[in-house]
Short mmCIF file of N, CA and C and ligand atoms in Angstrom, two decimals:
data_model
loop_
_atom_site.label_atom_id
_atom_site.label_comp_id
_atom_site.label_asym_id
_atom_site.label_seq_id
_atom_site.Cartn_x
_atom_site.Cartn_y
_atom_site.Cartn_z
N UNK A 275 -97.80 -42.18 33.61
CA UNK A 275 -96.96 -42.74 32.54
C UNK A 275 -97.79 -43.70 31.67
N UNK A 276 -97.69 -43.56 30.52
CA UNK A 276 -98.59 -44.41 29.81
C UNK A 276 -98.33 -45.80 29.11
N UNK A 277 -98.81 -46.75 28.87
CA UNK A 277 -98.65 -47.98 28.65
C UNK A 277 -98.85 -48.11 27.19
N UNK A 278 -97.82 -48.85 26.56
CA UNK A 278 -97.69 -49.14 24.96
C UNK A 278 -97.44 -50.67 24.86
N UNK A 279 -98.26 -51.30 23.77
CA UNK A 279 -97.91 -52.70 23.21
C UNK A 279 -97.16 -52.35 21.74
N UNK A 280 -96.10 -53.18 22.23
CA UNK A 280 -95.12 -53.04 21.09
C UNK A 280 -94.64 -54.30 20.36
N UNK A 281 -94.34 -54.17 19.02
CA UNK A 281 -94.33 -55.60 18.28
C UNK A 281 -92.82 -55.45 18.04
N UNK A 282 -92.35 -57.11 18.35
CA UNK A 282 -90.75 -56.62 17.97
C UNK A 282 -89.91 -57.97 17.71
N UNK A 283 -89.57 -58.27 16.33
CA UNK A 283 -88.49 -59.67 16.42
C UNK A 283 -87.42 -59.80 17.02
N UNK A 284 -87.50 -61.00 17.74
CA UNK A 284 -86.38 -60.79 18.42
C UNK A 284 -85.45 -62.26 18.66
N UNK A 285 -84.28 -62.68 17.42
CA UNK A 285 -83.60 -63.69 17.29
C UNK A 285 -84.65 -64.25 16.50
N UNK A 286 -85.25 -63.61 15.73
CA UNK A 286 -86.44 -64.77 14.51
C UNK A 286 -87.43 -64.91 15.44
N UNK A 287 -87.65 -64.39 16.43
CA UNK A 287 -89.08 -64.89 16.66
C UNK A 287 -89.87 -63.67 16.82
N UNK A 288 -91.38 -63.29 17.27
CA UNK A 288 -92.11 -62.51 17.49
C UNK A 288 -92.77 -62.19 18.64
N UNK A 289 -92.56 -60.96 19.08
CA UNK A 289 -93.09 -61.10 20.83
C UNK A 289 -93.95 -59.65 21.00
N UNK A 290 -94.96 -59.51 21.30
CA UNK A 290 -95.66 -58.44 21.74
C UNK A 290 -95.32 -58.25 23.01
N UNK A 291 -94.95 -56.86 23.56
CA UNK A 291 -94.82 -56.41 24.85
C UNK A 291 -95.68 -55.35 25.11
N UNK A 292 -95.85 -55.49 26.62
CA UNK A 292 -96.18 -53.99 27.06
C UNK A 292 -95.18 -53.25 27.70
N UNK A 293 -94.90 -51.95 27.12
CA UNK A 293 -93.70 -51.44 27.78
C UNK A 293 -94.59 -50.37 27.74
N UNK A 294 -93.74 -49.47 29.65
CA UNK A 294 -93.81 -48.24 29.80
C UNK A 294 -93.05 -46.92 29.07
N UNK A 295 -93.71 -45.96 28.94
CA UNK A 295 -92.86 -45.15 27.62
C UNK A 295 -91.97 -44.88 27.97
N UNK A 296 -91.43 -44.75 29.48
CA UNK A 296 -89.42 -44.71 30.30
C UNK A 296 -89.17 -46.01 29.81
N UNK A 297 -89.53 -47.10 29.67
CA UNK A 297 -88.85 -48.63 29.59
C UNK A 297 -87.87 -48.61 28.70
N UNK A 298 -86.51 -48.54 28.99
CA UNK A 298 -85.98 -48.86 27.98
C UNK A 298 -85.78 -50.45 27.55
N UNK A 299 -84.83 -50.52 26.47
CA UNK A 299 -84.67 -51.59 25.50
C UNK A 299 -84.31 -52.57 26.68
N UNK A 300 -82.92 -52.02 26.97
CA UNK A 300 -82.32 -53.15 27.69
C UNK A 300 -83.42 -53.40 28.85
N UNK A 301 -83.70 -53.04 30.11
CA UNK A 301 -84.63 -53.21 30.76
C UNK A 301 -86.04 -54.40 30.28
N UNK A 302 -86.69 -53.81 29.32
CA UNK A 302 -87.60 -54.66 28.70
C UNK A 302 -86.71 -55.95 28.06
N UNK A 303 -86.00 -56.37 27.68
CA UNK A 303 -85.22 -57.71 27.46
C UNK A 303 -84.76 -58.63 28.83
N UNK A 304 -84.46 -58.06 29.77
CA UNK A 304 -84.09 -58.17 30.99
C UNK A 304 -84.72 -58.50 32.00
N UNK A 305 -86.14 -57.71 32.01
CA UNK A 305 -86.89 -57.42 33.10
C UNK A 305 -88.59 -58.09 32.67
N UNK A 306 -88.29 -58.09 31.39
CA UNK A 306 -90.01 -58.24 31.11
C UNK A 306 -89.61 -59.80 29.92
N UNK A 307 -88.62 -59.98 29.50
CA UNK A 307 -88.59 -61.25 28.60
C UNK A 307 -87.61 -61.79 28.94
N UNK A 308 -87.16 -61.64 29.98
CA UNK A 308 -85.94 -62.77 31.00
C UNK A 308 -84.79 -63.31 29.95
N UNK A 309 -85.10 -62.25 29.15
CA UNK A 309 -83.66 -62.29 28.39
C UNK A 309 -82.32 -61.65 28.96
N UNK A 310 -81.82 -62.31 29.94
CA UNK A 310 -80.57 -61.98 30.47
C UNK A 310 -79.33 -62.00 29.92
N UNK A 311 -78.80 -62.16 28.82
CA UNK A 311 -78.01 -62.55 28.32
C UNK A 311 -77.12 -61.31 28.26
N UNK A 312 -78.01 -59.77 27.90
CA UNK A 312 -77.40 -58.59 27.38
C UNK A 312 -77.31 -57.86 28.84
N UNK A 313 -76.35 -57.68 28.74
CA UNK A 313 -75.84 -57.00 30.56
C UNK A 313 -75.94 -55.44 30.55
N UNK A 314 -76.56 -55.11 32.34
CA UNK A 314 -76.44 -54.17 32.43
C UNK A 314 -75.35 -53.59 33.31
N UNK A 315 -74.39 -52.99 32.55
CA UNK A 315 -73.16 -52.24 33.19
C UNK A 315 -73.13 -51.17 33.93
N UNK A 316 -73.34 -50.09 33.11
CA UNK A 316 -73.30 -48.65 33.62
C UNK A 316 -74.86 -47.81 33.11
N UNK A 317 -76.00 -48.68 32.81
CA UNK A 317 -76.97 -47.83 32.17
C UNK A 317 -77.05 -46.30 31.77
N UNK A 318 -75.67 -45.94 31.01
CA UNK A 318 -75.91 -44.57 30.61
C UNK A 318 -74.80 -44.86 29.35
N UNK A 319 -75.00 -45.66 28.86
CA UNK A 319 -74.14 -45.66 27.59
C UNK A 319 -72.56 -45.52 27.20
N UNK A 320 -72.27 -45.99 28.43
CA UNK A 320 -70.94 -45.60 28.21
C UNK A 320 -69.91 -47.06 28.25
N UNK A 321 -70.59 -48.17 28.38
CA UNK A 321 -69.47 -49.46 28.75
C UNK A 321 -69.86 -50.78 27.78
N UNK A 322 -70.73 -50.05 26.79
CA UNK A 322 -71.36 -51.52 25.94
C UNK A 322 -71.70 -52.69 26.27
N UNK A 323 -71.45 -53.02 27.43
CA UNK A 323 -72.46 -54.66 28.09
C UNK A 323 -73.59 -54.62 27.41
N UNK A 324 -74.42 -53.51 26.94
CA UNK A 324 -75.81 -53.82 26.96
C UNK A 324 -76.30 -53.99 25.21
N UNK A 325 -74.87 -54.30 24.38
CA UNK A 325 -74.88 -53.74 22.86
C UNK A 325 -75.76 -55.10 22.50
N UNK A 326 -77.14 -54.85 21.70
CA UNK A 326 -77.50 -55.57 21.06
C UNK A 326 -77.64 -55.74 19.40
N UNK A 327 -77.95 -55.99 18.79
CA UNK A 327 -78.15 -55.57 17.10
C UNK A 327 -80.11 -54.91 16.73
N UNK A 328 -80.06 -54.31 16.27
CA UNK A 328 -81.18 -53.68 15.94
C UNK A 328 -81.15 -53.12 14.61
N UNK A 329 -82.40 -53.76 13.92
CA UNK A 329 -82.34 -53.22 12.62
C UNK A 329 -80.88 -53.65 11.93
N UNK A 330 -80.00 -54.54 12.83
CA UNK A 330 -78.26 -55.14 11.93
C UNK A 330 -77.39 -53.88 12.50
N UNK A 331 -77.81 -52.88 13.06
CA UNK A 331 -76.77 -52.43 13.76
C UNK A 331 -76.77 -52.14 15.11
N UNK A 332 -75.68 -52.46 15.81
CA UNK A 332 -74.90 -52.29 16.87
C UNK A 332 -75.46 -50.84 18.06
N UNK A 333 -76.20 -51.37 18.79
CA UNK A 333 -76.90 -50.07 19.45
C UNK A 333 -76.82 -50.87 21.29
N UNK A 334 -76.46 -49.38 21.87
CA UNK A 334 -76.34 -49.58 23.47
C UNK A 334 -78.10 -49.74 23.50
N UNK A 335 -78.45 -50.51 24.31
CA UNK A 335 -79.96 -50.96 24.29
C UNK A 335 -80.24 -50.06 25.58
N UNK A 336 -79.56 -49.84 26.65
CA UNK A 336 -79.73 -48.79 27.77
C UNK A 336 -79.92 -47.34 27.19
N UNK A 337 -79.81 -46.52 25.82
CA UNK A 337 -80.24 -45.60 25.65
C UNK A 337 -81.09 -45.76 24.77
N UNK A 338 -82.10 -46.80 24.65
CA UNK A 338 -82.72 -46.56 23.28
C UNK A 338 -84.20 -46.89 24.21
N UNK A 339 -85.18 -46.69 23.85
CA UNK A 339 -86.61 -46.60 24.56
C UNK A 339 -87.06 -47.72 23.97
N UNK A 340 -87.82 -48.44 25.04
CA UNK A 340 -88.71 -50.02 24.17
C UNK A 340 -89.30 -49.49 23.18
N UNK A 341 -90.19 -47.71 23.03
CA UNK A 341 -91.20 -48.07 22.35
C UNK A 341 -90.60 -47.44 20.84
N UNK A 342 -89.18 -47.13 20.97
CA UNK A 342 -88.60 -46.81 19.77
C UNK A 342 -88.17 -47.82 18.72
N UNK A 343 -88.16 -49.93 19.95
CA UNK A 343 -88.21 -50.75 18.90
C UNK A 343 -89.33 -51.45 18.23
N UNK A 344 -90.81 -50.47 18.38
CA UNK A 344 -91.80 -51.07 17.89
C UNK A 344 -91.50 -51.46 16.52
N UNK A 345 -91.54 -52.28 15.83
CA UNK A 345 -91.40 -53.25 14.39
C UNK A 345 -90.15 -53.54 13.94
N UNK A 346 -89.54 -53.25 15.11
CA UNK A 346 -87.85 -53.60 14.67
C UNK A 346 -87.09 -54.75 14.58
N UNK A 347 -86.40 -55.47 13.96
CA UNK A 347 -85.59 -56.83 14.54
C UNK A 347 -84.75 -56.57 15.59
N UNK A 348 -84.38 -57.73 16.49
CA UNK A 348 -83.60 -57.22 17.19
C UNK A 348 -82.91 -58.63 17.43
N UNK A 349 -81.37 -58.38 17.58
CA UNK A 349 -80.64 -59.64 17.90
C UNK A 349 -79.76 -59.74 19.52
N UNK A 350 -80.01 -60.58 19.72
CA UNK A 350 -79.21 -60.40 21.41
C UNK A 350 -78.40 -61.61 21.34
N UNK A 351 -77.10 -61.52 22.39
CA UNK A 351 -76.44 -62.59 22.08
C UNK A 351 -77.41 -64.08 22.13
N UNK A 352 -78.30 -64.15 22.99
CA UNK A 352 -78.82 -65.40 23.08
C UNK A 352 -79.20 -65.75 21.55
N UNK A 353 -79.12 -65.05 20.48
CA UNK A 353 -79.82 -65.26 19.48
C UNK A 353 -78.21 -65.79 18.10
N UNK A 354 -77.04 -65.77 18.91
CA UNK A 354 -76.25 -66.41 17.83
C UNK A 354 -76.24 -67.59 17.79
N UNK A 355 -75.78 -68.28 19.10
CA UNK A 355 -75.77 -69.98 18.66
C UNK A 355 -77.35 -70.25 17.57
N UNK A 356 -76.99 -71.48 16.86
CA UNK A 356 -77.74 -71.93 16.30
C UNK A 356 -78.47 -73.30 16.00
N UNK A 357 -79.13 -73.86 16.49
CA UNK A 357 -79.65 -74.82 16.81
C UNK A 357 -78.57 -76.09 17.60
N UNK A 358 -78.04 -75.00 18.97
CA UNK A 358 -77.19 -75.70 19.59
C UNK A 358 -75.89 -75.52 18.94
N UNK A 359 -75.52 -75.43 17.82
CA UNK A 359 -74.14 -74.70 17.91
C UNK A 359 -73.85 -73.65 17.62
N UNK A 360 -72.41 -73.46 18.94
CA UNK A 360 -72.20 -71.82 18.89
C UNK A 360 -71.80 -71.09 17.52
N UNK A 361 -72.29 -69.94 17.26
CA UNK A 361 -71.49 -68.89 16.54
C UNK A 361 -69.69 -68.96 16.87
N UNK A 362 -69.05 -68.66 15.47
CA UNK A 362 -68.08 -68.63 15.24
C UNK A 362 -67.37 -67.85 15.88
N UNK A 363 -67.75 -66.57 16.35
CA UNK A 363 -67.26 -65.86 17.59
C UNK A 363 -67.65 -66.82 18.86
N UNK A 364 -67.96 -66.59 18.93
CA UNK A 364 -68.20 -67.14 19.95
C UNK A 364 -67.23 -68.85 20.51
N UNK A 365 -67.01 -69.18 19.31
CA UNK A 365 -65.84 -70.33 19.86
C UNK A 365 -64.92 -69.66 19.54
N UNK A 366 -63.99 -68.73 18.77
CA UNK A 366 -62.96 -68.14 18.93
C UNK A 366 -62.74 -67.47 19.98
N UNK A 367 -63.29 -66.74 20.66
CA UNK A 367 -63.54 -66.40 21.66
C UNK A 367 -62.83 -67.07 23.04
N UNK A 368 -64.10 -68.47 22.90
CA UNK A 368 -63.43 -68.98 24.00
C UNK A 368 -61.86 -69.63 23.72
N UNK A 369 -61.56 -70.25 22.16
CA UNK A 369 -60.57 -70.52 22.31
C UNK A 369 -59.61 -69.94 22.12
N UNK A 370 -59.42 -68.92 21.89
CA UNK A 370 -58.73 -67.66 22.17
C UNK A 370 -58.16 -67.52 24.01
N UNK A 371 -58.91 -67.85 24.62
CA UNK A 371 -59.20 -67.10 26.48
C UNK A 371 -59.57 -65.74 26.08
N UNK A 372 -60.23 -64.93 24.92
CA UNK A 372 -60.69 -63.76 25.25
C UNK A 372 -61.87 -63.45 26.28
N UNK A 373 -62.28 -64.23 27.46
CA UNK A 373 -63.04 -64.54 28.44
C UNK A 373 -62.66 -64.58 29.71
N UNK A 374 -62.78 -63.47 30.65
CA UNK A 374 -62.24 -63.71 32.17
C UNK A 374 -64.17 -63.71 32.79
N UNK A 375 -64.28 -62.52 33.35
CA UNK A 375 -65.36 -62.33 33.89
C UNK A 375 -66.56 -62.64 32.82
N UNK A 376 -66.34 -62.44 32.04
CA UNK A 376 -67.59 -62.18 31.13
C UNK A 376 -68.45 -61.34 31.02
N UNK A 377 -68.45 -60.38 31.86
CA UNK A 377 -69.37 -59.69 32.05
C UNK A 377 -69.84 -58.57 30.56
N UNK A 378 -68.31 -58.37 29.58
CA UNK A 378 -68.46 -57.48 28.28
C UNK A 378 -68.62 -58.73 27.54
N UNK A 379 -68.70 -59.44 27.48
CA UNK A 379 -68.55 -60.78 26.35
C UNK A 379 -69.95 -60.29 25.87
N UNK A 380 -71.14 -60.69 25.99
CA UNK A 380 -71.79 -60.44 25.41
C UNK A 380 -71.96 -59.48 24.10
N UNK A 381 -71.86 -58.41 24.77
CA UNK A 381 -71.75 -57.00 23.87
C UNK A 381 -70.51 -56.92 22.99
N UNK A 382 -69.20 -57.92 23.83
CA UNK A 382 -68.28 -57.61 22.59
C UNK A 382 -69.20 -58.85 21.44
N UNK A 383 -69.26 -59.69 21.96
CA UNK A 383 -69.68 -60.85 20.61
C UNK A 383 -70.42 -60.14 19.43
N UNK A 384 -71.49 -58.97 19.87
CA UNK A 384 -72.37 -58.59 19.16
C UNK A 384 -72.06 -57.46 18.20
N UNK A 385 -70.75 -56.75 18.99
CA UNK A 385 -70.61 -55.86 17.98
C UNK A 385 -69.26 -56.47 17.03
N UNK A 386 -68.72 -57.55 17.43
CA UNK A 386 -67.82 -58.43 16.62
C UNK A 386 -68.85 -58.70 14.96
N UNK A 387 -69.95 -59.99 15.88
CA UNK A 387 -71.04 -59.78 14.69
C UNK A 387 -71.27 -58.76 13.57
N UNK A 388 -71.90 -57.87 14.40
CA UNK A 388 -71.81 -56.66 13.11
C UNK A 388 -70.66 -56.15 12.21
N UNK A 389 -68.93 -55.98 13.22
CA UNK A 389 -68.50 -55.81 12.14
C UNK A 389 -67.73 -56.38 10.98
N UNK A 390 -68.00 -58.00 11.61
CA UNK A 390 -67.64 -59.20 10.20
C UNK A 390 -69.20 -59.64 9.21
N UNK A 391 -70.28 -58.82 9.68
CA UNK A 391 -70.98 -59.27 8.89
C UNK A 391 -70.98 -57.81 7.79
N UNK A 392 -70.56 -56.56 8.42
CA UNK A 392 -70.33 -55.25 7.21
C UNK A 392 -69.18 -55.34 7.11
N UNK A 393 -67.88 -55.91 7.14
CA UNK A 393 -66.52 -56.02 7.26
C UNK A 393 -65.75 -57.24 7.22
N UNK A 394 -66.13 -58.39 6.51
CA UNK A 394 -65.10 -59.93 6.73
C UNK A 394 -63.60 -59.94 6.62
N UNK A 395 -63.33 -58.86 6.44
CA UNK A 395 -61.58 -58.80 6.97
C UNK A 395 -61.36 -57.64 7.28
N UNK A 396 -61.35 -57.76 8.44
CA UNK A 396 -60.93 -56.37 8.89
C UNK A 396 -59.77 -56.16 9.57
N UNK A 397 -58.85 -55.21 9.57
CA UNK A 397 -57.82 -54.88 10.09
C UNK A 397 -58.01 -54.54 11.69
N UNK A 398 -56.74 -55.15 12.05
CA UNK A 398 -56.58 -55.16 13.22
C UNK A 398 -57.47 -53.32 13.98
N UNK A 399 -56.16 -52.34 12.83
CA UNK A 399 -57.30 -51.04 13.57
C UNK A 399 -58.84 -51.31 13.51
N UNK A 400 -58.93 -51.60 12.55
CA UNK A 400 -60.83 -51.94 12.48
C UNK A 400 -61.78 -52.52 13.54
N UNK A 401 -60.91 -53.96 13.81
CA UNK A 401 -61.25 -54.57 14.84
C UNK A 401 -61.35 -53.36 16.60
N UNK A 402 -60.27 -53.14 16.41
CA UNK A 402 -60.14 -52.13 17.71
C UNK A 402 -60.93 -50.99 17.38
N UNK A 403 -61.28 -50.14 16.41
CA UNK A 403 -62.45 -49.22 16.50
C UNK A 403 -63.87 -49.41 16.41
N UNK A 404 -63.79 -51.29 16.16
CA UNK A 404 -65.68 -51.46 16.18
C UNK A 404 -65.77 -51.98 17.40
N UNK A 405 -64.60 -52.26 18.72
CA UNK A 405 -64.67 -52.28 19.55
C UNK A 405 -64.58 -51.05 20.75
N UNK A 406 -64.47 -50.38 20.53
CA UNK A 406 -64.11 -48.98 21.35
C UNK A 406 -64.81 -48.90 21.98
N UNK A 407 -66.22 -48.95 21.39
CA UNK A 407 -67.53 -48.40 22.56
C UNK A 407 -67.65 -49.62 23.75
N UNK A 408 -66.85 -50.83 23.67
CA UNK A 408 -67.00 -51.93 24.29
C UNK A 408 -66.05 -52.05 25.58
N UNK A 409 -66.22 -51.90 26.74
CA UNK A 409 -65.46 -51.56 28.08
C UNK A 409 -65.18 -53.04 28.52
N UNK A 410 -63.41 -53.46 28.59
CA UNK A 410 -63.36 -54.97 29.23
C UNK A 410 -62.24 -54.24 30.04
N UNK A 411 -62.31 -54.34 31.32
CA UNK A 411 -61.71 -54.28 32.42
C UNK A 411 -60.51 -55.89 32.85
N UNK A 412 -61.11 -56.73 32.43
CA UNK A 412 -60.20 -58.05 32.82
C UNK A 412 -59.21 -58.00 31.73
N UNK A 413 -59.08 -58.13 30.40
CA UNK A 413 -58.45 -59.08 29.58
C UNK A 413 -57.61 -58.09 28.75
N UNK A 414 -57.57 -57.09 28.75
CA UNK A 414 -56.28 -56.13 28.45
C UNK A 414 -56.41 -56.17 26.51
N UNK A 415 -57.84 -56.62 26.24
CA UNK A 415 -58.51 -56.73 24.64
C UNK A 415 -57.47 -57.47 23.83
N UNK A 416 -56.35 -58.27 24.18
CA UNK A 416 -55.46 -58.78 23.33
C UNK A 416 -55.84 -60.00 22.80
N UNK A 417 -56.58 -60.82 23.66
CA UNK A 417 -57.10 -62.37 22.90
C UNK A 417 -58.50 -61.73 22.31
N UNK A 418 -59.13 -60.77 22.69
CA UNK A 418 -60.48 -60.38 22.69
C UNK A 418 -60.34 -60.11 20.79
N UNK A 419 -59.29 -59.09 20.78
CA UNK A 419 -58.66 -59.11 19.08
C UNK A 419 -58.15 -60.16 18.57
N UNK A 420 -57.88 -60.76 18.87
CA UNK A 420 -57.63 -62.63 18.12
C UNK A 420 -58.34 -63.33 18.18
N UNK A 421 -59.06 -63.43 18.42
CA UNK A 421 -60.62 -64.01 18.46
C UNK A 421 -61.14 -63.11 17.57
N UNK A 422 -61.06 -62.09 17.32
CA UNK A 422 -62.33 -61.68 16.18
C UNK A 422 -61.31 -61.95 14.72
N UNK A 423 -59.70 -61.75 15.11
CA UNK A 423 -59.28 -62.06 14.09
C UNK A 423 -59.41 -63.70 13.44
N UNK A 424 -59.29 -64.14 14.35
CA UNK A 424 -59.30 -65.89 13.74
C UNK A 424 -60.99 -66.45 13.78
N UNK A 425 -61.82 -65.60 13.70
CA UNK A 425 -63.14 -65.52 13.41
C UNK A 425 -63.19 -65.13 11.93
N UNK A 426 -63.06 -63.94 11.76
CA UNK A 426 -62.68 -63.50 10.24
C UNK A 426 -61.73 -64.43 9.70
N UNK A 427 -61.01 -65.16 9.91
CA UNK A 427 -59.89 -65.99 9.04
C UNK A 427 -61.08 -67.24 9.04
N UNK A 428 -61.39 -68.05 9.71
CA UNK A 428 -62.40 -69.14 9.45
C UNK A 428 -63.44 -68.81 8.71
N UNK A 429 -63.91 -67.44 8.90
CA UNK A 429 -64.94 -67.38 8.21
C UNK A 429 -64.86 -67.31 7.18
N UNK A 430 -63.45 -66.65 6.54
CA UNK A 430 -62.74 -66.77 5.03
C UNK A 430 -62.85 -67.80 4.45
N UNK A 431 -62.06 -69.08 5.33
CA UNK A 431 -61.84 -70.49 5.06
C UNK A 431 -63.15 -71.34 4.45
N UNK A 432 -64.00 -70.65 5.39
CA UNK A 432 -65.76 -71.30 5.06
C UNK A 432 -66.15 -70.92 3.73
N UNK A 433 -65.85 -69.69 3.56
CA UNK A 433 -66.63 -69.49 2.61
C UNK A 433 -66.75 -69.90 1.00
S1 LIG B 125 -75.20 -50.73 30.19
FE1 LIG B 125 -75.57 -49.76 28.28
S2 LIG B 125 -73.70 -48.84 27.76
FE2 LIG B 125 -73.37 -49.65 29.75
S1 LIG B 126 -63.96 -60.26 30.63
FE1 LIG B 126 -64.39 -59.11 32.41
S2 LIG B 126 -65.00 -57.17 31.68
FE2 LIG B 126 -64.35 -58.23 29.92
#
């Protein structure tokens, strides 16, 4: 198996890796840059824990190959708060209770991200189809959707 150095931003910063050409994304964030933040669920694409932003869109990082993000940006939840304060999802969120286990939080936050940053008001269906690919077993997605809704309403207010 052969060995690749790969260049890749990741939350604004710059990191050269060596990844094996099986390594995937998530794995190499996980395993090689102790970026734990993006969870691994079901590694076959089917439960979104592992959704990070790439290139600004919304990608399961368990099917995508490290060396497919050579020069890519890449955003992981660790990369919303901002100099100590949280992203706006991210406190709706909690004050919502869209949070039991946590274990989808991540991946939902991220694909929330994406679709108020291509979408700042989005309809409730909206909300629920940029969440679909996103598997929450605890919270029955009802605060999980009020939280992205009263995310989009503040973010209105801000602007
Ligand atoms: S861990 Fe990637 S989709 Fe489940
Ligand atoms: S909060 Fe437990 S899976 Fe979503």
């Amino acid at each position: 198996m052969s060995i690749h150095k790969i260049n890749v931003k990741i939350n604004g910063g710059l990191e050269q890796v060596e990844v094996a050409s099986n390594t995937t994304l998530l794995t190499m964030l996980r395993d090689k840059l102790a970026m734990t933040g993006t969870k691994n669920g079901c590694a076959a694409g089917e439960c979104g824990a592992c959704t990070i932003l790439m290139n600004g869109e919304p990608v399961n990082s368990c099917m995508v190959l490290a060396v497919e993000a050579d020069g890519a940006e890449l955003v992981t939840v660790e990369g919303l708060a901002q100099e100590g304060e949280l992203d706006l999802v991210q406190k709706t969120i909690i004050d919502k209770g869209g949070v039991q286990c946590g274990f989808c939080t991540p991946g939902i936050l991220i694909s929330t991200k994406a679709l108020l940053t291509r979408n700042p008001h989005p309809t409730e269906v909206e909300i629920r189809e940029a969440l679909v690919g996103n598997l929450c077993r605890c919270t029955g997605y009802v605060r999980i959707v009020e939280a992205v809704k009263a995310a989009a309403e503040q973010q209105k207010e801000a602007a």
